[in-house]
PDB file of C-alpha atoms and ligand atoms in Angstrom:
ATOM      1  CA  UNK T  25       0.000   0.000   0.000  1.00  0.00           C
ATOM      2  CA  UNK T  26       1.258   3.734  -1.006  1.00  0.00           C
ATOM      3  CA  UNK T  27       0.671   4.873   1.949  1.00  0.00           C
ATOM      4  CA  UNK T  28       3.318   7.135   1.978  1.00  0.00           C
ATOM      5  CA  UNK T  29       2.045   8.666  -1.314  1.00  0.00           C
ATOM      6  CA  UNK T  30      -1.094   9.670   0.529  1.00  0.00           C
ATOM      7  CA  UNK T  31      -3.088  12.463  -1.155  1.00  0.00           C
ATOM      8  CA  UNK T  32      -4.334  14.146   1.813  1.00  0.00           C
ATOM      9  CA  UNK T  33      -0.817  14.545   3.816  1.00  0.00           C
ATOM     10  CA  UNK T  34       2.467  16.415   2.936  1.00  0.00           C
ATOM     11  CA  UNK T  35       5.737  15.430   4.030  1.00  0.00           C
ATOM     12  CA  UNK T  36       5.158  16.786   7.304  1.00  0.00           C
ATOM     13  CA  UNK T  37       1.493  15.190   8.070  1.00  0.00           C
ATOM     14  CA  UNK T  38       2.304  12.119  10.828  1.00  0.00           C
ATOM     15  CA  UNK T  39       0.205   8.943   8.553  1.00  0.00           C
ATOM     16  CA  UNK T  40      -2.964   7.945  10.267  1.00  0.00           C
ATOM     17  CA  UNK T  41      -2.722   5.218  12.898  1.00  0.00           C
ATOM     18  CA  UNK T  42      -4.909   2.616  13.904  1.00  0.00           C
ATOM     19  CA  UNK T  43      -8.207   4.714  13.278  1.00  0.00           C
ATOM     20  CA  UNK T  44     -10.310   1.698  13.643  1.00  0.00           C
ATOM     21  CA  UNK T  45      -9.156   0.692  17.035  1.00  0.00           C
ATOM     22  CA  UNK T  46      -8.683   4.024  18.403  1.00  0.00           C
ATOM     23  CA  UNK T  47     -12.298   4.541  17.413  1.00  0.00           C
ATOM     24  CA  UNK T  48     -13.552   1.573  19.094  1.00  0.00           C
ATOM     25  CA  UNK T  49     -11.436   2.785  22.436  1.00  0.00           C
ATOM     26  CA  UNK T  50     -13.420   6.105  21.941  1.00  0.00           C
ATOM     27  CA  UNK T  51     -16.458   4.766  21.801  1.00  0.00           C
ATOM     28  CA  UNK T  52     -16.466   2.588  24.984  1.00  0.00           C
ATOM     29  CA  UNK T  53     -15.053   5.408  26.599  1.00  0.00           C
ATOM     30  CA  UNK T  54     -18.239   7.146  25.931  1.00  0.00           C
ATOM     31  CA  UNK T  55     -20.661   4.086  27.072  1.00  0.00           C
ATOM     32  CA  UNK T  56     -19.008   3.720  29.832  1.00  0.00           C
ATOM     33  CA  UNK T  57     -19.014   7.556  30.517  1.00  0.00           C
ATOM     34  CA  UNK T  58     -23.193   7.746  29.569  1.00  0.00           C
ATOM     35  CA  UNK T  59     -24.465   4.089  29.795  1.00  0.00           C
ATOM     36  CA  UNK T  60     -27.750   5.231  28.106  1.00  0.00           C
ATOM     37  CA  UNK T  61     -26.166   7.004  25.280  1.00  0.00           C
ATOM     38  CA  UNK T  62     -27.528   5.033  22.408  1.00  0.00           C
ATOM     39  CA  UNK T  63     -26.713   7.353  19.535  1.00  0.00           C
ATOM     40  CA  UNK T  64     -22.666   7.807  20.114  1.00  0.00           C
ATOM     41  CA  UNK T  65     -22.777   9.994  17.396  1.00  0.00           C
ATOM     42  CA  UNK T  66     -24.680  12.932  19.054  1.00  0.00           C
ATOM     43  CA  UNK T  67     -21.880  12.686  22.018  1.00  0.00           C
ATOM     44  CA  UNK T  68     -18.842  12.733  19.071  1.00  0.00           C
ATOM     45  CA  UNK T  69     -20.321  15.742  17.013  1.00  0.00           C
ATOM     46  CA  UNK T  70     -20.993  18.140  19.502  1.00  0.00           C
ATOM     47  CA  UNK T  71     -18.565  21.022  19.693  1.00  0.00           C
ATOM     48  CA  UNK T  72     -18.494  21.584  23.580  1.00  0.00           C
ATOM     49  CA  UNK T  73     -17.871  17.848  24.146  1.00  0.00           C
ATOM     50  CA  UNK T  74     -14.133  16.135  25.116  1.00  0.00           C
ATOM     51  CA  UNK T  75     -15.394  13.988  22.815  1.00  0.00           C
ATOM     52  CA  UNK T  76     -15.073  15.783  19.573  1.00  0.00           C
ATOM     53  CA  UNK T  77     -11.527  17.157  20.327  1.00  0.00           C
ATOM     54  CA  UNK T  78     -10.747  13.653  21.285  1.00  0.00           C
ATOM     55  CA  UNK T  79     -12.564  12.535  17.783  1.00  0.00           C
ATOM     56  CA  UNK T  80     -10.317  14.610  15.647  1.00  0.00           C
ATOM     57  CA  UNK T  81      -7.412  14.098  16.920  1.00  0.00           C
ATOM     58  CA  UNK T  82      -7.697  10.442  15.963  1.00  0.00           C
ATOM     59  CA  UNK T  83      -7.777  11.885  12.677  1.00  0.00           C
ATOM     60  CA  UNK T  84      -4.842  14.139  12.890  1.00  0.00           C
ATOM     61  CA  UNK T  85      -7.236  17.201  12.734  1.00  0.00           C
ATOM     62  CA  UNK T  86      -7.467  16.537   9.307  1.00  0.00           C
ATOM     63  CA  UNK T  87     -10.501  15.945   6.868  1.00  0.00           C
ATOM     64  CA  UNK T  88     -10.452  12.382   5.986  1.00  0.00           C
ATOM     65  CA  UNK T  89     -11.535  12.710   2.955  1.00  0.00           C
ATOM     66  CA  UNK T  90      -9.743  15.989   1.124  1.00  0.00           C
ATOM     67  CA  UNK T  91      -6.596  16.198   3.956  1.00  0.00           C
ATOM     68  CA  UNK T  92      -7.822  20.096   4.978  1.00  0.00           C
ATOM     69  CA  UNK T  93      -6.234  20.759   8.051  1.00  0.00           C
ATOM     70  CA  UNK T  94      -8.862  22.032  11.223  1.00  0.00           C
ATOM     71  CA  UNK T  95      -6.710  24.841  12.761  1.00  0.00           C
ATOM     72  CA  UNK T  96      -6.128  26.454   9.319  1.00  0.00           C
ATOM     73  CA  UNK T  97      -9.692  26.793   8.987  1.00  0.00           C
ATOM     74  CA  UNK T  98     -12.483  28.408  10.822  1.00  0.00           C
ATOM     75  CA  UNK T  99     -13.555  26.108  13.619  1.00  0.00           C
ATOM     76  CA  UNK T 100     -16.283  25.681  12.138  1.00  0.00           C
ATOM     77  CA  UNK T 101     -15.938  24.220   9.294  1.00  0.00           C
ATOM     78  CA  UNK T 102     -15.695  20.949  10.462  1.00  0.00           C
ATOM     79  CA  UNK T 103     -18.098  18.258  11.257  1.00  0.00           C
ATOM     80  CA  UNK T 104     -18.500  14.276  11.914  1.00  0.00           C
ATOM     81  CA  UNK T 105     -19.555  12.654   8.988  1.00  0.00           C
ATOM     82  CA  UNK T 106     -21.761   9.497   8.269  1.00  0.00           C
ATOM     83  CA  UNK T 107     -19.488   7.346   6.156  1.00  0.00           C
ATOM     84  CA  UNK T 108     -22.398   5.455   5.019  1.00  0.00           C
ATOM     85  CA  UNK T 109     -25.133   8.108   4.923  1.00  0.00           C
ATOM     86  CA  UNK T 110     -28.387   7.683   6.952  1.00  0.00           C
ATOM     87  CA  UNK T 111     -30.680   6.646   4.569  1.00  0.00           C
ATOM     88  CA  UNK T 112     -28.386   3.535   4.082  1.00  0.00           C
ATOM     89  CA  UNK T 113     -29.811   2.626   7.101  1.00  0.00           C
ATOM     90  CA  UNK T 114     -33.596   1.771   8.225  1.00  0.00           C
ATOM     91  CA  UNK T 115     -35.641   4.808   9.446  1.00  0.00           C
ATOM     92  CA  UNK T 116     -35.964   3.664  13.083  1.00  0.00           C
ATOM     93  CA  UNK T 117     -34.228   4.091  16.165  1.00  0.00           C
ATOM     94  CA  UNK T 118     -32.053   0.925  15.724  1.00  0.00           C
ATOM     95  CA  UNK T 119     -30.975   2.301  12.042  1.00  0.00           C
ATOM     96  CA  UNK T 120     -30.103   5.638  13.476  1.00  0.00           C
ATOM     97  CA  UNK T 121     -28.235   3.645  16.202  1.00  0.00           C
ATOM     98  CA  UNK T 122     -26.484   2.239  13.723  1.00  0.00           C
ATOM     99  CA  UNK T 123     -25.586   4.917  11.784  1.00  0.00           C
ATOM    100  CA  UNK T 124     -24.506   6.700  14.579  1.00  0.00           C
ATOM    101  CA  UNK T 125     -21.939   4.411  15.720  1.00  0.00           C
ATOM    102  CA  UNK T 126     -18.486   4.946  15.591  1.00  0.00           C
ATOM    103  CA  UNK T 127     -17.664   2.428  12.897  1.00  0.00           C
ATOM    104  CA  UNK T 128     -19.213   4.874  10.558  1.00  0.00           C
ATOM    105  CA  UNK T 129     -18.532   8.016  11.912  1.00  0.00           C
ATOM    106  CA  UNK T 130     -15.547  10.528  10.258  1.00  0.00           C
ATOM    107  CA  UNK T 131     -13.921  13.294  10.509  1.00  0.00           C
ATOM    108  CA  UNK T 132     -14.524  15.804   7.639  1.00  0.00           C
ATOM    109  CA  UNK T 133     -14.741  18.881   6.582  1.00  0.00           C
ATOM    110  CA  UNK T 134     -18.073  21.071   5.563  1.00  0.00           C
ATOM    111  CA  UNK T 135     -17.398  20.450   1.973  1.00  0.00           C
ATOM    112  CA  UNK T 136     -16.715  17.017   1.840  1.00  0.00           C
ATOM    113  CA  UNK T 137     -19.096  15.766   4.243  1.00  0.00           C
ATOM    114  CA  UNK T 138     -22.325  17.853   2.939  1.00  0.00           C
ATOM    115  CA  UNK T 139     -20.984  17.308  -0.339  1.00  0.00           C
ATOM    116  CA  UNK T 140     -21.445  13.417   0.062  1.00  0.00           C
ATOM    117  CA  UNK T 141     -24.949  13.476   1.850  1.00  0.00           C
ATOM    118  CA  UNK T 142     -26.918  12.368  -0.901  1.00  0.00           C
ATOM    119  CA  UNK T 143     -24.151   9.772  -2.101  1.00  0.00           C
ATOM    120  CA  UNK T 144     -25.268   5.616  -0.535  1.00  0.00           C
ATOM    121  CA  UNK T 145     -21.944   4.101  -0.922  1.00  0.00           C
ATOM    122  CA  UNK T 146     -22.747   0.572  -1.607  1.00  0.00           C
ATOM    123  CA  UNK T 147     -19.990  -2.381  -1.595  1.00  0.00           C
ATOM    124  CA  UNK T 148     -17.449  -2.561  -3.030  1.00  0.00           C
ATOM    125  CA  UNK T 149     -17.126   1.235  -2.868  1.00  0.00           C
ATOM    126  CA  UNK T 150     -17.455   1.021   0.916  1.00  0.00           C
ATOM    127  CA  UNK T 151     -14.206  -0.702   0.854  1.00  0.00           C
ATOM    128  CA  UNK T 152     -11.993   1.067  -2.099  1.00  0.00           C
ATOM    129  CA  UNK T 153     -13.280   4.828  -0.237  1.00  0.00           C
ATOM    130  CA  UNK T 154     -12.090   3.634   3.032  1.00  0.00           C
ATOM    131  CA  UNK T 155     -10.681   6.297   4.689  1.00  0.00           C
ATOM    132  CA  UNK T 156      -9.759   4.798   7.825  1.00  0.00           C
ATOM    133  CA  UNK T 157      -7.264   2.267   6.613  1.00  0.00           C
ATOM    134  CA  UNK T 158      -5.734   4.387   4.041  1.00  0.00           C
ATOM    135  CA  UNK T 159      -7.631   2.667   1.234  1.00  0.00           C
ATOM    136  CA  UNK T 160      -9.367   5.806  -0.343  1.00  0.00           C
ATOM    137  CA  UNK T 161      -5.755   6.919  -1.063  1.00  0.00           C
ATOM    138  CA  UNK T 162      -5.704   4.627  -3.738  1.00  0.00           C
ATOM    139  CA  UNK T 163      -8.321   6.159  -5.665  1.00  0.00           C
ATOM    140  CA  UNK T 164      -7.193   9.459  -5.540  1.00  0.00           C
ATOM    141  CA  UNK T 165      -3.738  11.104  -6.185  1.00  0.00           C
ATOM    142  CA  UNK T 166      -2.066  14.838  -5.697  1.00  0.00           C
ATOM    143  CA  UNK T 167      -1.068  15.961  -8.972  1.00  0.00           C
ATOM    144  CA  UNK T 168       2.273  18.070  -9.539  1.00  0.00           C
ATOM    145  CA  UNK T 169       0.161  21.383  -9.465  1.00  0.00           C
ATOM    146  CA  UNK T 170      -1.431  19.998  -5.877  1.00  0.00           C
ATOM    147  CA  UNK T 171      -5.229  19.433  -7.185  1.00  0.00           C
ATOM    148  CA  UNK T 172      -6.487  16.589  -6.245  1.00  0.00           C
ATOM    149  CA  UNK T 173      -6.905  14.222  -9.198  1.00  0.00           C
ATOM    150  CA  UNK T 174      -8.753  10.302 -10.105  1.00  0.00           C
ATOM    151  CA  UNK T 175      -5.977   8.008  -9.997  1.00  0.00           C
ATOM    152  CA  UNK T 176      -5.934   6.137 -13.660  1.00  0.00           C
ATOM    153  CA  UNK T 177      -7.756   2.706 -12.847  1.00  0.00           C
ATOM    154  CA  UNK T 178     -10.672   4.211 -11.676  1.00  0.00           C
ATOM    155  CA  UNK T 179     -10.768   7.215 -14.153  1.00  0.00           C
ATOM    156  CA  UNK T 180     -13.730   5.559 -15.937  1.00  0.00           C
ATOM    157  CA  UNK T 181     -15.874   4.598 -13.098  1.00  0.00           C
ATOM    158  CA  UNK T 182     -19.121   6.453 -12.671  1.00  0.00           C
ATOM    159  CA  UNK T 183     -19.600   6.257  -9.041  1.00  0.00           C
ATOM    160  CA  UNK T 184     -15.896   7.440  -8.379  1.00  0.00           C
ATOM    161  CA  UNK T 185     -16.512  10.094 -10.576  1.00  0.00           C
ATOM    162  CA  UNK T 186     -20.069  11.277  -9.091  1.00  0.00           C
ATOM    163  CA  UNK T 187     -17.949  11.003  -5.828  1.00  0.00           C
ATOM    164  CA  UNK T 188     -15.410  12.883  -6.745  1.00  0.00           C
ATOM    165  CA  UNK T 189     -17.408  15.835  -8.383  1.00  0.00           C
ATOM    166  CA  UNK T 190     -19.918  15.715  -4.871  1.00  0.00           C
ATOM    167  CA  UNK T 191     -17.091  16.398  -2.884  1.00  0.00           C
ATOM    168  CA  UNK T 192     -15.452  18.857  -4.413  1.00  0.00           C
ATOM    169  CA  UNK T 193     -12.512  17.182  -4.581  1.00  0.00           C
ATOM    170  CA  UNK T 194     -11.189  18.982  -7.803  1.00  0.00           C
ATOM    171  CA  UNK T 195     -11.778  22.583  -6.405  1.00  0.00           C
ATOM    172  CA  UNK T 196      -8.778  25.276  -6.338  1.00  0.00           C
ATOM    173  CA  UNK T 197      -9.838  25.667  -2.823  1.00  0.00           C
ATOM    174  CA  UNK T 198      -8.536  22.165  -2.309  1.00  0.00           C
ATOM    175  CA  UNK T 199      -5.061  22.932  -3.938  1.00  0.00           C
ATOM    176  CA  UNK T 200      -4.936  26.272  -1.348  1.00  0.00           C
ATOM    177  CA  UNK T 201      -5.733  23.906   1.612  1.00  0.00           C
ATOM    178  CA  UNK T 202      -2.700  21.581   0.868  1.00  0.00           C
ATOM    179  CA  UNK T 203      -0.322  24.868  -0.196  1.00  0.00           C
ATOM    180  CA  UNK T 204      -1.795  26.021   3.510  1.00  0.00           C
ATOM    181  CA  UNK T 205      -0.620  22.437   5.091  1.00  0.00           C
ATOM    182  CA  UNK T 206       2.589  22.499   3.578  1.00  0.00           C
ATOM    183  CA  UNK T 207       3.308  25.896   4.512  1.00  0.00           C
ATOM    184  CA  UNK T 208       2.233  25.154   8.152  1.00  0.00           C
ATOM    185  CA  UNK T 209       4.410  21.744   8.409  1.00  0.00           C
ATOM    186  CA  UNK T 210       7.702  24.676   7.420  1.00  0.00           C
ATOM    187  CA  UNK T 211       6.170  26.625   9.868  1.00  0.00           C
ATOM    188  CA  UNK T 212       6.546  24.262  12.712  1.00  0.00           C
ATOM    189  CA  UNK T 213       9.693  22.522  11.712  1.00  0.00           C
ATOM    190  CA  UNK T 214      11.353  26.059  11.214  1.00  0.00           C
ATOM    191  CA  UNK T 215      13.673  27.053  13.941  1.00  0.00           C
ATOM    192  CA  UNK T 216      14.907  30.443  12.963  1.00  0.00           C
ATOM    193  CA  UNK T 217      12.555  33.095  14.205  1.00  0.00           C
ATOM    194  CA  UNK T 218      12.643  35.578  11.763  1.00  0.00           C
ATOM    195  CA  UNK T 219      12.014  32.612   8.832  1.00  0.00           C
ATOM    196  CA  UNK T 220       9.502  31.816  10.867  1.00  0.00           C
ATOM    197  CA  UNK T 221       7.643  34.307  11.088  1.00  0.00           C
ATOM    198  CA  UNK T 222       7.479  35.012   7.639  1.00  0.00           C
ATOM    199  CA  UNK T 223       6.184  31.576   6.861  1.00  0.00           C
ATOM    200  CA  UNK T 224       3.809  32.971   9.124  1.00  0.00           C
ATOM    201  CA  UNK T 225       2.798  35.656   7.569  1.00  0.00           C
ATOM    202  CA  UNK T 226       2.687  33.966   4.045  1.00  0.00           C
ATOM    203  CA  UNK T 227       0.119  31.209   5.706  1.00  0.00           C
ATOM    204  CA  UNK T 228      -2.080  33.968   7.068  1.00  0.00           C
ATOM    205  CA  UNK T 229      -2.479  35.745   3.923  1.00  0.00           C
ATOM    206  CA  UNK T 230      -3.112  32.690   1.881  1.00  0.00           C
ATOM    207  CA  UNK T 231      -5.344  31.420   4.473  1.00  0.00           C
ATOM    208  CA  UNK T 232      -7.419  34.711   4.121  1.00  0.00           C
ATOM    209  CA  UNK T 233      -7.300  34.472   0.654  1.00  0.00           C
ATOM    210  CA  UNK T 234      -8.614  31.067   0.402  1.00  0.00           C
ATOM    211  CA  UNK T 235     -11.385  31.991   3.026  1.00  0.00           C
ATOM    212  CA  UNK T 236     -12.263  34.835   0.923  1.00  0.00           C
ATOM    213  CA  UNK T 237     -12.677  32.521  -2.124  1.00  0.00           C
ATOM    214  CA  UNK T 238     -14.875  30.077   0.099  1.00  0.00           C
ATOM    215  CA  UNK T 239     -17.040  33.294   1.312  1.00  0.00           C
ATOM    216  CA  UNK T 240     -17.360  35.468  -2.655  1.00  0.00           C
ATOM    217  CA  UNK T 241     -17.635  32.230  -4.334  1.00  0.00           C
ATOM    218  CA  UNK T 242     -19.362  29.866  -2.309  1.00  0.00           C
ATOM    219  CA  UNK T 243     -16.818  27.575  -3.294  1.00  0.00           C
ATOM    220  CA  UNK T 244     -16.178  25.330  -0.731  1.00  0.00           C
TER     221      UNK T 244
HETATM  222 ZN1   ZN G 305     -12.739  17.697   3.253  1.00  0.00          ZN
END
């Protein structure tokens, strides 16, 4: 597995680590916290809980799906996601129990996760988009120029395409978020103050610029 040639990190992103199981430690954590919780969900995505810090750090504070980076943008713009969306599930309490459990939850950005409401991933999609295990990295490459690109087996499928296009993935916004993560990962490794700060500066005016893009034209 490429994992190394993962589209949503730079050289400087640590790799995701055992999502899966830190997930699962996450979510007993919360049962055993709030025994009657039955939708874990509604503990993970609200923004005053320990939960949701705790949630997104699991991911690196990144989106899992486009790599954005949650302390570059505005707080928020992030949210947990349904991998498989709701109405995969049955409409009654036990579906939405199911839905809501950790297994399916992610962490995402506005744009990729309201971008991907309306998409049921079905098998074997639910496998190949994995974004857990690295899988989804697969399907989609960085190109030189930093957008986000279909990797060539998959150019032709449909449902990778209608993925792709839901999400966003292609937008210049996404090409200014990774710029912004690279220039961040310099930032931090940078030891010399006055380099530093520059960086610095040069992240804070492209992260206003690409802000201002999102706001003018609504393009996430
Ligand atoms: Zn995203």
């Amino acid at each position: 597995m490429a994992r190394d040639k993962d589209y949503r990190n730079t050289e400087y992103c640590p790799i995701l680590n055992k999502v899966e199981e830190q997930k699962q430690v996450l979510e007993k954590e919360i049962k055993s916290e709030f025994p009657r919780t039955k939708i874990v969900y509604n503990k993970v995505n609200n923004w005053d809980s320990v939960y949701h810090k705790k949630f997104a750090q699991i991911y690196n504070n990144k989106c899992a799906y486009c790599g954005a980076l949650w302390g570059l943008l505005p707080v928020e713009s992030f949210e947990v996601d349904h991998f498989l969306n709701e109405a995969s599930f049955p409409d009654t309490t036990e579906g939405r129990v199911e839905a809501g459990r950790m297994i399916n939850l992610v962490w995402s950005c506005i744009s990729c996760n309201r971008g991907k409401r309306e998409i049921t991933i079905k098998p074997p999609y639910d496998d190949l988009l994995n974004v857990d295990n690295g899988n989804i990295a697969m399907v989609f490459r960085r190109d030189r120029e930093f957008y986000i690109r279909i990797c060539n087996t998959y150019q032709n499928d449909k449902f990778i395409q209608q993925f792709y296009k839901s999400l966003h993935l292609g937008y210049e916004t996404r090409r200014l978020d990774y710029l912004g993560l690279q220039l961040e990962g310099k930032y931090q490794a940078e030891k010399d103050e006055k380099r530093k700060n520059k960086l610095g500066e040069c992240l804070s005016i492209l992260m206003k610029e690409r802000n201002r893009m999102v706001v003018t034209d609504g393009a996430l």
